[in-house]
Tab-separated table of C-alpha atoms and ligand atoms in Angstrom:
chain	number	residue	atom	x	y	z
A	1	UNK	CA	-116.202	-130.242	-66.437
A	2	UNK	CA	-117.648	-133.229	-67.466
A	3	UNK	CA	-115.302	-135.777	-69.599
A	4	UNK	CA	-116.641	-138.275	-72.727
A	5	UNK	CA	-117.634	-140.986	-71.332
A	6	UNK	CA	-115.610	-144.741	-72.508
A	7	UNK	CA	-118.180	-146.837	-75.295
A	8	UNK	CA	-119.106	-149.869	-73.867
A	9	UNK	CA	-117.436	-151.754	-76.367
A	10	UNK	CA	-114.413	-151.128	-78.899
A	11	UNK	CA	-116.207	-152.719	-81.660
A	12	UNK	CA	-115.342	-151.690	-85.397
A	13	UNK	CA	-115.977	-148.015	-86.091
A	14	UNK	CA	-116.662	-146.830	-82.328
A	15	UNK	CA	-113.045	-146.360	-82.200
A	16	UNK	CA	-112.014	-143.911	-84.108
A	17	UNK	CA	-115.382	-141.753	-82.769
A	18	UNK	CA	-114.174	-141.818	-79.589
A	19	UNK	CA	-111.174	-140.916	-80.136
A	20	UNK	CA	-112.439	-137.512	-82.046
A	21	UNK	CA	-114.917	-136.764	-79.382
A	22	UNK	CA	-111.751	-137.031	-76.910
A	23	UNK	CA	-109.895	-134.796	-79.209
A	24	UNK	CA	-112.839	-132.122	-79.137
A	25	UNK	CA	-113.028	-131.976	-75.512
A	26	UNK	CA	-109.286	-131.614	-75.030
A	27	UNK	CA	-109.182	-128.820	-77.831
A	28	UNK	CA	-111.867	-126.621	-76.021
A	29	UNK	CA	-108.671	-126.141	-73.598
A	30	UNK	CA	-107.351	-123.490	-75.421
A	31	UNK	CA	-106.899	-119.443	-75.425
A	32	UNK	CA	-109.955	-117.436	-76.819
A	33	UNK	CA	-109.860	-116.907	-80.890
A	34	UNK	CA	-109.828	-119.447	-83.982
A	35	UNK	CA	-108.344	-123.028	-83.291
A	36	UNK	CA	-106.184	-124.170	-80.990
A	37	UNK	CA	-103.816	-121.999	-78.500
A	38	UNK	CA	-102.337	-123.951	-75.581
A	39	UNK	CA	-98.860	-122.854	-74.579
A	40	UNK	CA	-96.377	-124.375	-71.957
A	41	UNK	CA	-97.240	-124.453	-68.493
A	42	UNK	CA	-100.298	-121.386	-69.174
A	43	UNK	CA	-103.387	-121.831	-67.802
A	44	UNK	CA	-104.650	-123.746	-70.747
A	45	UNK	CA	-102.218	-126.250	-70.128
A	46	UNK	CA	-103.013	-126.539	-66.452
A	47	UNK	CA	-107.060	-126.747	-67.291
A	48	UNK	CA	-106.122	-129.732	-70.142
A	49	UNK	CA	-104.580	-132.020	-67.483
A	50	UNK	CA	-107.362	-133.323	-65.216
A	51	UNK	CA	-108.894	-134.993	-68.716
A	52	UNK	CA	-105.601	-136.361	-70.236
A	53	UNK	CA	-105.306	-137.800	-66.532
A	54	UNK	CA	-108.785	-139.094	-66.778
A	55	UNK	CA	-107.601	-141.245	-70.236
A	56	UNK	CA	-104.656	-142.128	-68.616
A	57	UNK	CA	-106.337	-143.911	-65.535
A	58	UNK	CA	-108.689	-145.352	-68.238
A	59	UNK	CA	-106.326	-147.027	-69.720
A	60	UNK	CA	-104.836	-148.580	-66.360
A	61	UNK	CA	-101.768	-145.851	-65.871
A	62	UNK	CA	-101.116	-143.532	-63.001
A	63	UNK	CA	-100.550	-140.035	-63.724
A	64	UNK	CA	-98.021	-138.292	-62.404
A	65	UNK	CA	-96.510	-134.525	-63.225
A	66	UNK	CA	-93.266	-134.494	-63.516
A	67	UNK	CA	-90.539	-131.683	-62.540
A	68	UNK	CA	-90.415	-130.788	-66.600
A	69	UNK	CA	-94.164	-130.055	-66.910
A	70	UNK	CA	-95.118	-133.558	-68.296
A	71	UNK	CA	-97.479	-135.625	-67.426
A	72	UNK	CA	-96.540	-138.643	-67.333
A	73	UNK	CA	-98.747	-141.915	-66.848
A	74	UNK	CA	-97.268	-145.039	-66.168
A	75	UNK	CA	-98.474	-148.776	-65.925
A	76	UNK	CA	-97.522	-151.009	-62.627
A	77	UNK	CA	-95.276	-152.941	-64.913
A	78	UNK	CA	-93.701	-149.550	-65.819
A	79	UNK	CA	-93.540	-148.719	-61.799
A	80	UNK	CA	-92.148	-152.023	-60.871
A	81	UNK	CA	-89.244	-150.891	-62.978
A	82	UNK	CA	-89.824	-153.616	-66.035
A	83	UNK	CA	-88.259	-152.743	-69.208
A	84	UNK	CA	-90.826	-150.265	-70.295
A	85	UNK	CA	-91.707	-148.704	-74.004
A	86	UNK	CA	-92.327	-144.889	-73.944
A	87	UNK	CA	-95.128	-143.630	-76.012
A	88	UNK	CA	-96.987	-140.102	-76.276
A	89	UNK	CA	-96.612	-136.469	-77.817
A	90	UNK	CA	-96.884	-133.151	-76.819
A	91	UNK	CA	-99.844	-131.422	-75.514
A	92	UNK	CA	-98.502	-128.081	-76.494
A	93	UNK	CA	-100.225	-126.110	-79.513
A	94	UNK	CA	-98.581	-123.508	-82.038
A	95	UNK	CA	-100.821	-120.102	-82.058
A	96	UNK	CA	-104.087	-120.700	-83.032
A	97	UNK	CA	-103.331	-124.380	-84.665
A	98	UNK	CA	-105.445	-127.239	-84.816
A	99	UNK	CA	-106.985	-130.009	-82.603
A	100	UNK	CA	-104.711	-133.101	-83.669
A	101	UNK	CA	-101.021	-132.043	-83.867
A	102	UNK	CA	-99.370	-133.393	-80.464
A	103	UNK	CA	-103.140	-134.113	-78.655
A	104	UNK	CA	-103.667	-137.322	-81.207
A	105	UNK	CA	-100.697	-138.928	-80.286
A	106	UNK	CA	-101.136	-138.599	-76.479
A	107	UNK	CA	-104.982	-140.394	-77.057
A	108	UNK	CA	-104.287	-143.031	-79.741
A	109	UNK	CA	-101.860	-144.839	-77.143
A	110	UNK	CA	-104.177	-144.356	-74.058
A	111	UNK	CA	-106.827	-145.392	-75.985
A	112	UNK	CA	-105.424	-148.481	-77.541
A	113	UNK	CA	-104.022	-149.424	-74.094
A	114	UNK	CA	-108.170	-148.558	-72.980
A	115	UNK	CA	-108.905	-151.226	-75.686
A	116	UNK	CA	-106.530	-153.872	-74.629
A	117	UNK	CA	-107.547	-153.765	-71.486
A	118	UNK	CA	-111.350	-153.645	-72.009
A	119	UNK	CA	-110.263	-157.007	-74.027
A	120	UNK	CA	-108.422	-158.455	-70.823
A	121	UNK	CA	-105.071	-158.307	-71.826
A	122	UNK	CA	-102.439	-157.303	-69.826
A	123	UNK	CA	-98.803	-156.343	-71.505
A	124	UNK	CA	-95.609	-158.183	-70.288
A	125	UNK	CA	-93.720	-155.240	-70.481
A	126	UNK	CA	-94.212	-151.875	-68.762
A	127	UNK	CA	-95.481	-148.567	-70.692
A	128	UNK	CA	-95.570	-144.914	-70.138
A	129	UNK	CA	-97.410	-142.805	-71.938
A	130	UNK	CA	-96.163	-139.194	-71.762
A	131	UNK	CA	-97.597	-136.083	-72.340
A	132	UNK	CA	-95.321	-133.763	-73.202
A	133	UNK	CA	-95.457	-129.943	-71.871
A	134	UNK	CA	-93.396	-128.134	-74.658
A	135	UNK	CA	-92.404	-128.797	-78.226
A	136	UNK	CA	-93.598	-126.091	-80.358
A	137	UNK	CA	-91.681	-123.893	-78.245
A	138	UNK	CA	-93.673	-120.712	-79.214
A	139	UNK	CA	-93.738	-119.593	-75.483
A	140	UNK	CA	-90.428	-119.950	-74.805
A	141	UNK	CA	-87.272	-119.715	-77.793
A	142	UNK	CA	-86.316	-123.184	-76.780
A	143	UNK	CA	-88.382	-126.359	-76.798
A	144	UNK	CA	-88.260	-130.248	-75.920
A	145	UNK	CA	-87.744	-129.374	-72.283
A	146	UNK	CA	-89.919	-132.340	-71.334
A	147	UNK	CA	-88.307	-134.400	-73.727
A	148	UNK	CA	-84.875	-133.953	-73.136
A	149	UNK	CA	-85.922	-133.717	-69.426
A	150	UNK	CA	-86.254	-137.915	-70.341
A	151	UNK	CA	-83.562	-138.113	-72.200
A	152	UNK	CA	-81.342	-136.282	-69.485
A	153	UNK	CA	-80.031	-133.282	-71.825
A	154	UNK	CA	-81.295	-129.904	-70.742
A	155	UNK	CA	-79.249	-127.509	-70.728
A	156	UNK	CA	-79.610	-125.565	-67.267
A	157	UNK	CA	-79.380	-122.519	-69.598
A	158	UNK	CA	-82.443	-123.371	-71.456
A	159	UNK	CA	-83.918	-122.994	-68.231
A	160	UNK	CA	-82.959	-119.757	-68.046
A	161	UNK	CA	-84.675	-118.077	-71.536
A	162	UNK	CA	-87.613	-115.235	-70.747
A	163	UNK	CA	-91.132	-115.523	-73.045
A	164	UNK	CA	-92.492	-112.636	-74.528
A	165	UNK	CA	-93.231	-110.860	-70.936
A	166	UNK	CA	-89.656	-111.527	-69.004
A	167	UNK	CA	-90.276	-114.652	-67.636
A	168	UNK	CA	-88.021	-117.748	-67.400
A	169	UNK	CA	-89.344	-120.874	-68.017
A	170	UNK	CA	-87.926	-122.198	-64.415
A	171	UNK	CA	-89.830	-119.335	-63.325
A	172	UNK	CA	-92.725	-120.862	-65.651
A	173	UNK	CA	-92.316	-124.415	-64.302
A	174	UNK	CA	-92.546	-123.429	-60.548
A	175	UNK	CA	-95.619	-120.851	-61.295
A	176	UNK	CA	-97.147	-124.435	-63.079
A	177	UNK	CA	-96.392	-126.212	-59.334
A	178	UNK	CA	-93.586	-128.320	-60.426
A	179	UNK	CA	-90.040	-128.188	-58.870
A	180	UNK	CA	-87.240	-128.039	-61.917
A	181	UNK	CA	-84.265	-128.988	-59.823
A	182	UNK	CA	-86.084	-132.099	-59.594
A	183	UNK	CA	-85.388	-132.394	-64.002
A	184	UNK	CA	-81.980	-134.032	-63.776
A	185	UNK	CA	-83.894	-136.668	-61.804
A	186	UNK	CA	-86.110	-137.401	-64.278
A	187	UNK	CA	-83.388	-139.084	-66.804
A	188	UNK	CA	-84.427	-142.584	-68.028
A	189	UNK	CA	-81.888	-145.464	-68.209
A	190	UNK	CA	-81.272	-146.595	-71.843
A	191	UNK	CA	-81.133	-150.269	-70.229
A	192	UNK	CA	-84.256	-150.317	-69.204
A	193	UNK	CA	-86.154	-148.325	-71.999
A	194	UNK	CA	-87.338	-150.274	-74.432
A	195	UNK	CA	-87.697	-147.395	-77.277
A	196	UNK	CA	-89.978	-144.508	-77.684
A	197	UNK	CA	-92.733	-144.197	-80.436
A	198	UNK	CA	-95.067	-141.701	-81.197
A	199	UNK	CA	-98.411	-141.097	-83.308
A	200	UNK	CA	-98.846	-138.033	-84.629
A	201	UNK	CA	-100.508	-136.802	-87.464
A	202	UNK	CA	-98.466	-136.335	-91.431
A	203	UNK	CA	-98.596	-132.560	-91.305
A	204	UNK	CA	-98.240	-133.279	-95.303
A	205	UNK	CA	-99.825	-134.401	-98.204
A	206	UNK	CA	-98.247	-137.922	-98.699
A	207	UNK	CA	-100.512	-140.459	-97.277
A	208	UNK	CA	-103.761	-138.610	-98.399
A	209	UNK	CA	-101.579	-138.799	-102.299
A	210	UNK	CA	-101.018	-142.489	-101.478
A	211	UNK	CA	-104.906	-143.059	-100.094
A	212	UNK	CA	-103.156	-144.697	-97.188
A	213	UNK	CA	-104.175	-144.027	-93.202
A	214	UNK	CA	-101.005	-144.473	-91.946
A	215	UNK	CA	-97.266	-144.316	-92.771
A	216	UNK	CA	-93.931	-145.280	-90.636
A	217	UNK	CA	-91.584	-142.152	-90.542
A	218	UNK	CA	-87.904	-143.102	-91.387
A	219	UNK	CA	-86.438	-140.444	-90.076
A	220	UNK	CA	-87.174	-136.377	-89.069
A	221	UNK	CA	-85.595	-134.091	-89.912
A	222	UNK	CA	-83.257	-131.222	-88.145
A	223	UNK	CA	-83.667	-128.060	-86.972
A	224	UNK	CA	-82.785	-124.872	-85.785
A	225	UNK	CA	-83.842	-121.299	-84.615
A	226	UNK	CA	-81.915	-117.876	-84.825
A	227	UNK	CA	-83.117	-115.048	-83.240
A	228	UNK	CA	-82.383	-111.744	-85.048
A	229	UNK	CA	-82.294	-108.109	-83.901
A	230	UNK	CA	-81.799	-105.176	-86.254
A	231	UNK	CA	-81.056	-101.696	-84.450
A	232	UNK	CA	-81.421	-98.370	-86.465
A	233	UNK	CA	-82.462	-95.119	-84.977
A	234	UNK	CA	-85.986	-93.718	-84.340
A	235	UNK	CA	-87.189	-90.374	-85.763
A	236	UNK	CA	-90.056	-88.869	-86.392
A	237	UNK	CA	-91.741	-90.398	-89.560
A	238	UNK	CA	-92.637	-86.529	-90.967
A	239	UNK	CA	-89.788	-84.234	-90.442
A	240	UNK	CA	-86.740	-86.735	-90.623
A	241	UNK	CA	-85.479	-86.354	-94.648
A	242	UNK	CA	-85.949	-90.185	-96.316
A	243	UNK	CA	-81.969	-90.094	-97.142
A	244	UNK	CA	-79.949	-91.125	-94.361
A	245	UNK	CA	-82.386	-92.843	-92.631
A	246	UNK	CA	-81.687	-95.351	-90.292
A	247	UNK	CA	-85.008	-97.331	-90.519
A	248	UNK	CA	-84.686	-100.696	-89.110
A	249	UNK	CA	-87.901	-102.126	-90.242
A	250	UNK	CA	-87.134	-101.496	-93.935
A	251	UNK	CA	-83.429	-103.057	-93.160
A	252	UNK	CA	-85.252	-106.437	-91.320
A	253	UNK	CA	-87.392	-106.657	-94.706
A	254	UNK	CA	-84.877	-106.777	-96.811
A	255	UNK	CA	-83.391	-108.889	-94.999
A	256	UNK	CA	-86.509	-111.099	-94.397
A	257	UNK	CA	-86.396	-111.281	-98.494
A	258	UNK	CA	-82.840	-112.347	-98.101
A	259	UNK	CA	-83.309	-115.234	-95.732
A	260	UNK	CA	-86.007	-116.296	-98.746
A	261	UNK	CA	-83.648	-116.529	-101.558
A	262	UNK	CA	-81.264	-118.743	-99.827
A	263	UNK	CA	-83.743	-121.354	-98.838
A	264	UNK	CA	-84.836	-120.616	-102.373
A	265	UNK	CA	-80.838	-122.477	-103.787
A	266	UNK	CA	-81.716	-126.101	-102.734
A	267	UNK	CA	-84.410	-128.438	-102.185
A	268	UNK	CA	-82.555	-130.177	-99.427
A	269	UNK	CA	-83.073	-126.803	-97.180
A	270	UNK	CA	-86.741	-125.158	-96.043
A	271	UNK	CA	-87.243	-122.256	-93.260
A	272	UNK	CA	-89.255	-119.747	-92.697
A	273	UNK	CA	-88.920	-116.396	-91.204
A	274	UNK	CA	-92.150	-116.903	-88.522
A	275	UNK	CA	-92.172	-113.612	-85.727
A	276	UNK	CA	-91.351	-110.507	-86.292
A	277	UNK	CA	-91.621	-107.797	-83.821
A	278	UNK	CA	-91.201	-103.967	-84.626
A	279	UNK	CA	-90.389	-100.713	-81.896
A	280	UNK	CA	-91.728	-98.887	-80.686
A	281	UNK	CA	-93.964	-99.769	-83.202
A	282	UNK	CA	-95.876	-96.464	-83.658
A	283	UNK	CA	-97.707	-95.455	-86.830
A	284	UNK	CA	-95.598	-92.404	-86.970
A	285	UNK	CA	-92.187	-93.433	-85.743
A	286	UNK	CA	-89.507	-94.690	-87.886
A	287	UNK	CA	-88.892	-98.254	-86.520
A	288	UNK	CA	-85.900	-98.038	-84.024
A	289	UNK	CA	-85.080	-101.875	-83.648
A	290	UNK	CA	-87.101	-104.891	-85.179
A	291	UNK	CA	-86.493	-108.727	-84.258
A	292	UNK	CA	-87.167	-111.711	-86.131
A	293	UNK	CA	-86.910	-115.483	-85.725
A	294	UNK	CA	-85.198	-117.823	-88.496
A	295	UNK	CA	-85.725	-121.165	-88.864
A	296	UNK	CA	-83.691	-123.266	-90.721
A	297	UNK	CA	-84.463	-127.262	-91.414
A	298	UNK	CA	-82.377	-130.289	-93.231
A	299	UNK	CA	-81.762	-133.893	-91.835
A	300	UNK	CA	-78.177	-133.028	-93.252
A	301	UNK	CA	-76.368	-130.349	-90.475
A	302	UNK	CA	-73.997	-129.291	-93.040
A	303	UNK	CA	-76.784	-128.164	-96.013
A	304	UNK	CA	-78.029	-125.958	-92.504
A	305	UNK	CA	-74.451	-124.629	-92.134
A	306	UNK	CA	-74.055	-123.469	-95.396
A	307	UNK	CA	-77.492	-122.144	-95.069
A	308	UNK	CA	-76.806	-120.228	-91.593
A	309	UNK	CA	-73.625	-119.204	-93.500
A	310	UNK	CA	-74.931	-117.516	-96.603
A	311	UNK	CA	-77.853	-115.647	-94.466
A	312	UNK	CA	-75.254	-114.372	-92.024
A	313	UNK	CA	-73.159	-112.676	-95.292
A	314	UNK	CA	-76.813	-111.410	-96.824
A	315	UNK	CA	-77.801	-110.186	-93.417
A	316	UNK	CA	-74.357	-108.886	-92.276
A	317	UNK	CA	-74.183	-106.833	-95.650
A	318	UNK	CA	-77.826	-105.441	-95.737
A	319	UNK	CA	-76.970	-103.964	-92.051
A	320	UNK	CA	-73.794	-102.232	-93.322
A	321	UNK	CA	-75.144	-100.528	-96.220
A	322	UNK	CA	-77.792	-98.972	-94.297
A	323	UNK	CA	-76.179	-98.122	-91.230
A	324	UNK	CA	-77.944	-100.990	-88.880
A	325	UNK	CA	-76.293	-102.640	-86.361
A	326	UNK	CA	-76.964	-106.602	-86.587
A	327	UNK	CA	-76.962	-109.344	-84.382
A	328	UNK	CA	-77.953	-113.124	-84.733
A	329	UNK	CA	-78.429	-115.602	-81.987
A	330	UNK	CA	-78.745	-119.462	-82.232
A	331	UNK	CA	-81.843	-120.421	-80.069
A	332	UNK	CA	-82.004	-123.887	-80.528
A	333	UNK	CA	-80.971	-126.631	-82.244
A	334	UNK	CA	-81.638	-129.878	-83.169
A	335	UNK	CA	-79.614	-132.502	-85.392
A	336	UNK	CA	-82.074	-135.157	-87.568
A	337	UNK	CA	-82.913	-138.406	-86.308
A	338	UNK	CA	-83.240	-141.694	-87.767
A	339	UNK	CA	-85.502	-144.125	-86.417
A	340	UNK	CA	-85.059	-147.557	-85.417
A	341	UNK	CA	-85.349	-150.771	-88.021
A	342	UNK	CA	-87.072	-152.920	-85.572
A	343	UNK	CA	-89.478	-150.146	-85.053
A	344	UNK	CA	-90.309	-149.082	-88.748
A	345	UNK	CA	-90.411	-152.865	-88.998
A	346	UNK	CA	-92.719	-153.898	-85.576
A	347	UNK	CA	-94.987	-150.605	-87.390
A	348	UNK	CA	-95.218	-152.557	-90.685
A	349	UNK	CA	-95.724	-156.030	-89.505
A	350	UNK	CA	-98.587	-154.300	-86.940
A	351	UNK	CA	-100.150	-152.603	-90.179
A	352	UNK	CA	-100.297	-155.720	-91.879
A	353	UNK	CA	-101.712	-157.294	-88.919
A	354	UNK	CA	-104.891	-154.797	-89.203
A	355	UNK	CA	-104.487	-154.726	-92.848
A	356	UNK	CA	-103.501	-151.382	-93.227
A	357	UNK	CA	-101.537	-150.343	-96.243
A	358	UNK	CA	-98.525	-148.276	-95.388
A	359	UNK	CA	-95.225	-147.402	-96.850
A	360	UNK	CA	-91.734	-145.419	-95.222
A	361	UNK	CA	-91.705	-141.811	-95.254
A	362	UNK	CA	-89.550	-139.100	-94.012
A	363	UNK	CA	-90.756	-136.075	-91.391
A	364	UNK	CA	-90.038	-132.685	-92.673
A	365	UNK	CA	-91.431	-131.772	-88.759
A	366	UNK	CA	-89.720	-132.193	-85.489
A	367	UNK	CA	-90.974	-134.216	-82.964
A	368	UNK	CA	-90.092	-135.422	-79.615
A	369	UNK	CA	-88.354	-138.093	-81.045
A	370	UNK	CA	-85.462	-135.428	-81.823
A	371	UNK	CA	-84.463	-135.539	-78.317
A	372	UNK	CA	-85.818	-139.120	-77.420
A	373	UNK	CA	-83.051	-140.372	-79.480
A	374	UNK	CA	-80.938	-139.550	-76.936
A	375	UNK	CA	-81.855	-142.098	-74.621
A	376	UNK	CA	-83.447	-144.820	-76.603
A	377	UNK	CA	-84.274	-146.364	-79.840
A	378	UNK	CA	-87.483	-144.298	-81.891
A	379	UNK	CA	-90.053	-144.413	-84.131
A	380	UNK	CA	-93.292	-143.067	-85.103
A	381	UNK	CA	-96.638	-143.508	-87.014
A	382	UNK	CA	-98.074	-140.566	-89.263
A	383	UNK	CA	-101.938	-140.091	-89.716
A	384	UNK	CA	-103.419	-138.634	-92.633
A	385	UNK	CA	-104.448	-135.391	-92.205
A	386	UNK	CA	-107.076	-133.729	-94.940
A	387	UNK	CA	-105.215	-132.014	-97.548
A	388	UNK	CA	-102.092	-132.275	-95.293
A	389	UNK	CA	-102.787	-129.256	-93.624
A	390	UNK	CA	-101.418	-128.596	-89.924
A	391	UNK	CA	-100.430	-125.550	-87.696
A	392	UNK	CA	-104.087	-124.220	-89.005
A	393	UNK	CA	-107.362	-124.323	-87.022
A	394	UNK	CA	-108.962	-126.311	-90.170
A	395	UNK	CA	-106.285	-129.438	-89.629
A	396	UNK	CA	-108.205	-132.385	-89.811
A	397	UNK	CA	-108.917	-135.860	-89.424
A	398	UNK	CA	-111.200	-138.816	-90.197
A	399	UNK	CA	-112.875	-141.295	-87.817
A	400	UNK	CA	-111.761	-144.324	-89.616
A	401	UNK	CA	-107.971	-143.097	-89.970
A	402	UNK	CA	-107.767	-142.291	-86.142
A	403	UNK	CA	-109.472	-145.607	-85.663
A	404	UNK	CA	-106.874	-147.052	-88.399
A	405	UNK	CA	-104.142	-145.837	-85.751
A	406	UNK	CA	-105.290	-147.267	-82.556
A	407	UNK	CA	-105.488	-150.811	-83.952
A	408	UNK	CA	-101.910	-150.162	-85.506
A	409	UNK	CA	-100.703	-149.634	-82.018
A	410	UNK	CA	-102.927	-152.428	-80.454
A	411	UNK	CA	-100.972	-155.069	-82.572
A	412	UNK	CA	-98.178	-153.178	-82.318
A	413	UNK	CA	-98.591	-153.193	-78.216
A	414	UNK	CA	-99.435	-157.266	-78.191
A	415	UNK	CA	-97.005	-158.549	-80.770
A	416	UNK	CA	-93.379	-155.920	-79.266
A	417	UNK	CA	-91.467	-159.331	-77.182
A	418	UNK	CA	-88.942	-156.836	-75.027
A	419	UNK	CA	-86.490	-159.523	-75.581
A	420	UNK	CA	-86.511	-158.778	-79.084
A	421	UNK	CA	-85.971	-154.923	-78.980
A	422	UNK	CA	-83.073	-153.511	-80.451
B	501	HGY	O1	-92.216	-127.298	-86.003
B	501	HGY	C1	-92.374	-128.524	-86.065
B	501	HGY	O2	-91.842	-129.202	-86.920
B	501	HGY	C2	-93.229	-129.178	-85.038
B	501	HGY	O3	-94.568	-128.971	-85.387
B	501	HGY	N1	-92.958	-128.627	-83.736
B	502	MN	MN1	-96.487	-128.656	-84.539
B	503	MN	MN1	-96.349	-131.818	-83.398
């Protein structure tokens, strides 16, 4: 398949085109139906590789896939083993989601690294740019294998979890070609990273409230994932009497509507209940066993722990009265992160340098940076997004902003002295 050609120059406003028409061709890598479907390590992720690799070697990096399912593309500076700053996102997409979450902040650093390069100027310092194989984590209930995999924290056991048809993701990662014994290898050395900073787009409606292309994230928030099973007992939906039923479907909802009133007590805590699966699922059979995912998010662990507290009484009481059995399993979790002054600050001094308004804002999304902070200092840059809208095949957007974001990082790439980090 052929990939967009580079413009012969990076003059104003040809930018931020490229960049989209990048973003296009990398979102026709998806599953069939309306925006963007590109799981972990599926054939849609294998397909999307050859053309991040291509923008990788055009801005002077060599691609590599690592034993996580990221690929990775590093500078000679970054080979050599010089201090080296991380950048990149993941290439992973929710179900049918949209073209910039994850993709835009895998191209904005390739491409401003394309720019500086096309301008002669070589960085003192090595980079990476990664692109990471799983954050959603709608294949698999776990996520940030690949970053973690950096970071040197996954959990052997995550390894271990089945997606939807029985398989593990090591089973996943040597299916994709990769080796994941090789994953503890992978670690980087806090020494010698410099930090980690990503681009990725607001998922909000802040900056397009504030008319502003870009904003520096102070910190994101945490997160984590429950899954749920409710057991009743099947029966035929005409002959069983109503009273005494044991009907786990009507026991989940009730449940569902309980898990909505708690997030409903305080603004510091959002969730959502997101899949829900029903069996046998059959138009005429009173639903033996339904499971469901919670989601609970708050950059403060304990609001989450009274929040996993008071839906394990709702849930635990809604089971009893009608005769379900109940269990609740903690899938993942992730505590907030805060990023780094002398990022937020190199980010602000960079949009001033391309005299881009900006101001601090928090991220009410995960990120990669939630395990990156594990191993080294982070930041990021948000990018308006029309009408804030994200995890929707209608997220959007503009030329000029994505073009807004590629300078950002172009003076934030020339003026970052790695004797200064920290
Ligand atoms: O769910 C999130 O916050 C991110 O989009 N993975
Ligand atoms: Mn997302
Ligand atoms: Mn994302």
């Amino acid at each position: 398949m052929s990939h967009q050609t580079p413009p012969t120059t990076f003059a104003e406003g040809q930018i931020g085109h490229y960049l989209l028409s990048c973003l296009d061709e990398a979102a026709r890598y998806s599953q069939l139906g309306p925006g963007v479907t590109r799981l972990f390590c599926s054939p849609e992720h294998r397909q999307v590789l050859p053309l991040i690799e291509q923008w990788m070697q055009r801005a002077g990096l060599t691609p590599e896939l690592d034993a996580a399912g990221n690929l990775v593309g590093r500078c000679p500076n970054a080979q050599a083993g010089k201090p080296t700053l991380i950048m990149g996102s993941h290439q992973d997409s929710v179900v049918e989601g949209g073209k910039y979450d994850g993709m835009l902040g895998i191209a904005v650093p390739l491409i401003a690294l394309e720019a500086l390069r096309h301008e002669g100027i070589t960085l003192p310092y090595g980079v990476e740019v990664v692109a990471f194989g799983d954050e959603e984590g709608v294949r698999f209930p776990t996520t940030l294998v690949g970053s973690r995999a950096l970071a040197g924290t996954v959990d052997p056991q995550q390894l271990e979890v089945r997606d939807a048809q029985g398989i593990t993701l090591k089973e996943a990662l040597r299916s994709f070609g990769t080796e994941p014994d090789g994953i503890p290898a992978l670690a980087r050395k806090p020494a010698n990273t410099l930090g980690f900073v990503e681009v990725h787009i607001e998922q909000g409606p802040r900056l397009e409230q504030r008319d502003h292309a870009v904003g520096i994230v102070t910190a994101l928030t945490g997160i984590e994932r429950h899954q749920v099973t409710v057991s009743g007992k099947a029966g035929h939906a005409g002959t069983t009497p109503m009273p005494g039923r044991h009907d786990a479907l009507v026991g989940a909802a009730e449940m569902v509507l309980a898990v909505d009133s708690v997030l409903q007590t305080t603004q510091a805590l959002v969730g959502v209940v997101g899949q829900l699966d029903v069996r046998p699922n059959a138009v005429n059979v009173i639903p033996a066993s339904v499971t469901f995912t919670i989601e609970l998010r708050s950059p403060q662990s304990a609001t989450r722990q009274q929040g996993r507290e008071a839906v394990q009484v709702a849930l635990k009481e809604i089971a009893e009265s009608r005769g379900l059995s109940l269990s609740m399993d903690n899938s993942y979790r992730a505590d907030g992160a805060r990023c780094a002054e002398w990022i937020m600050q190199g980010l602000e001094q960079a949009c001033a340098n391309v005299q881009q308004p900006t101001e601090r804002m928090f991220s009410g999304a995960g990120h990669d940076g939630l395990a990156m902070q594990d191993v080294t200092d982070i930041g990021m840059l948000f990018v308006r997004c029309k009408e804030g809208l994200s995890h929707h095949p209608d997220e959007s957007i503009s030329a000029d902003d994505g073009e807004a974001a590629v300078r950002v990082m172009m003076a934030f790439l020339q003026q970052l002295d790695p004797a200064k980090c920290r």
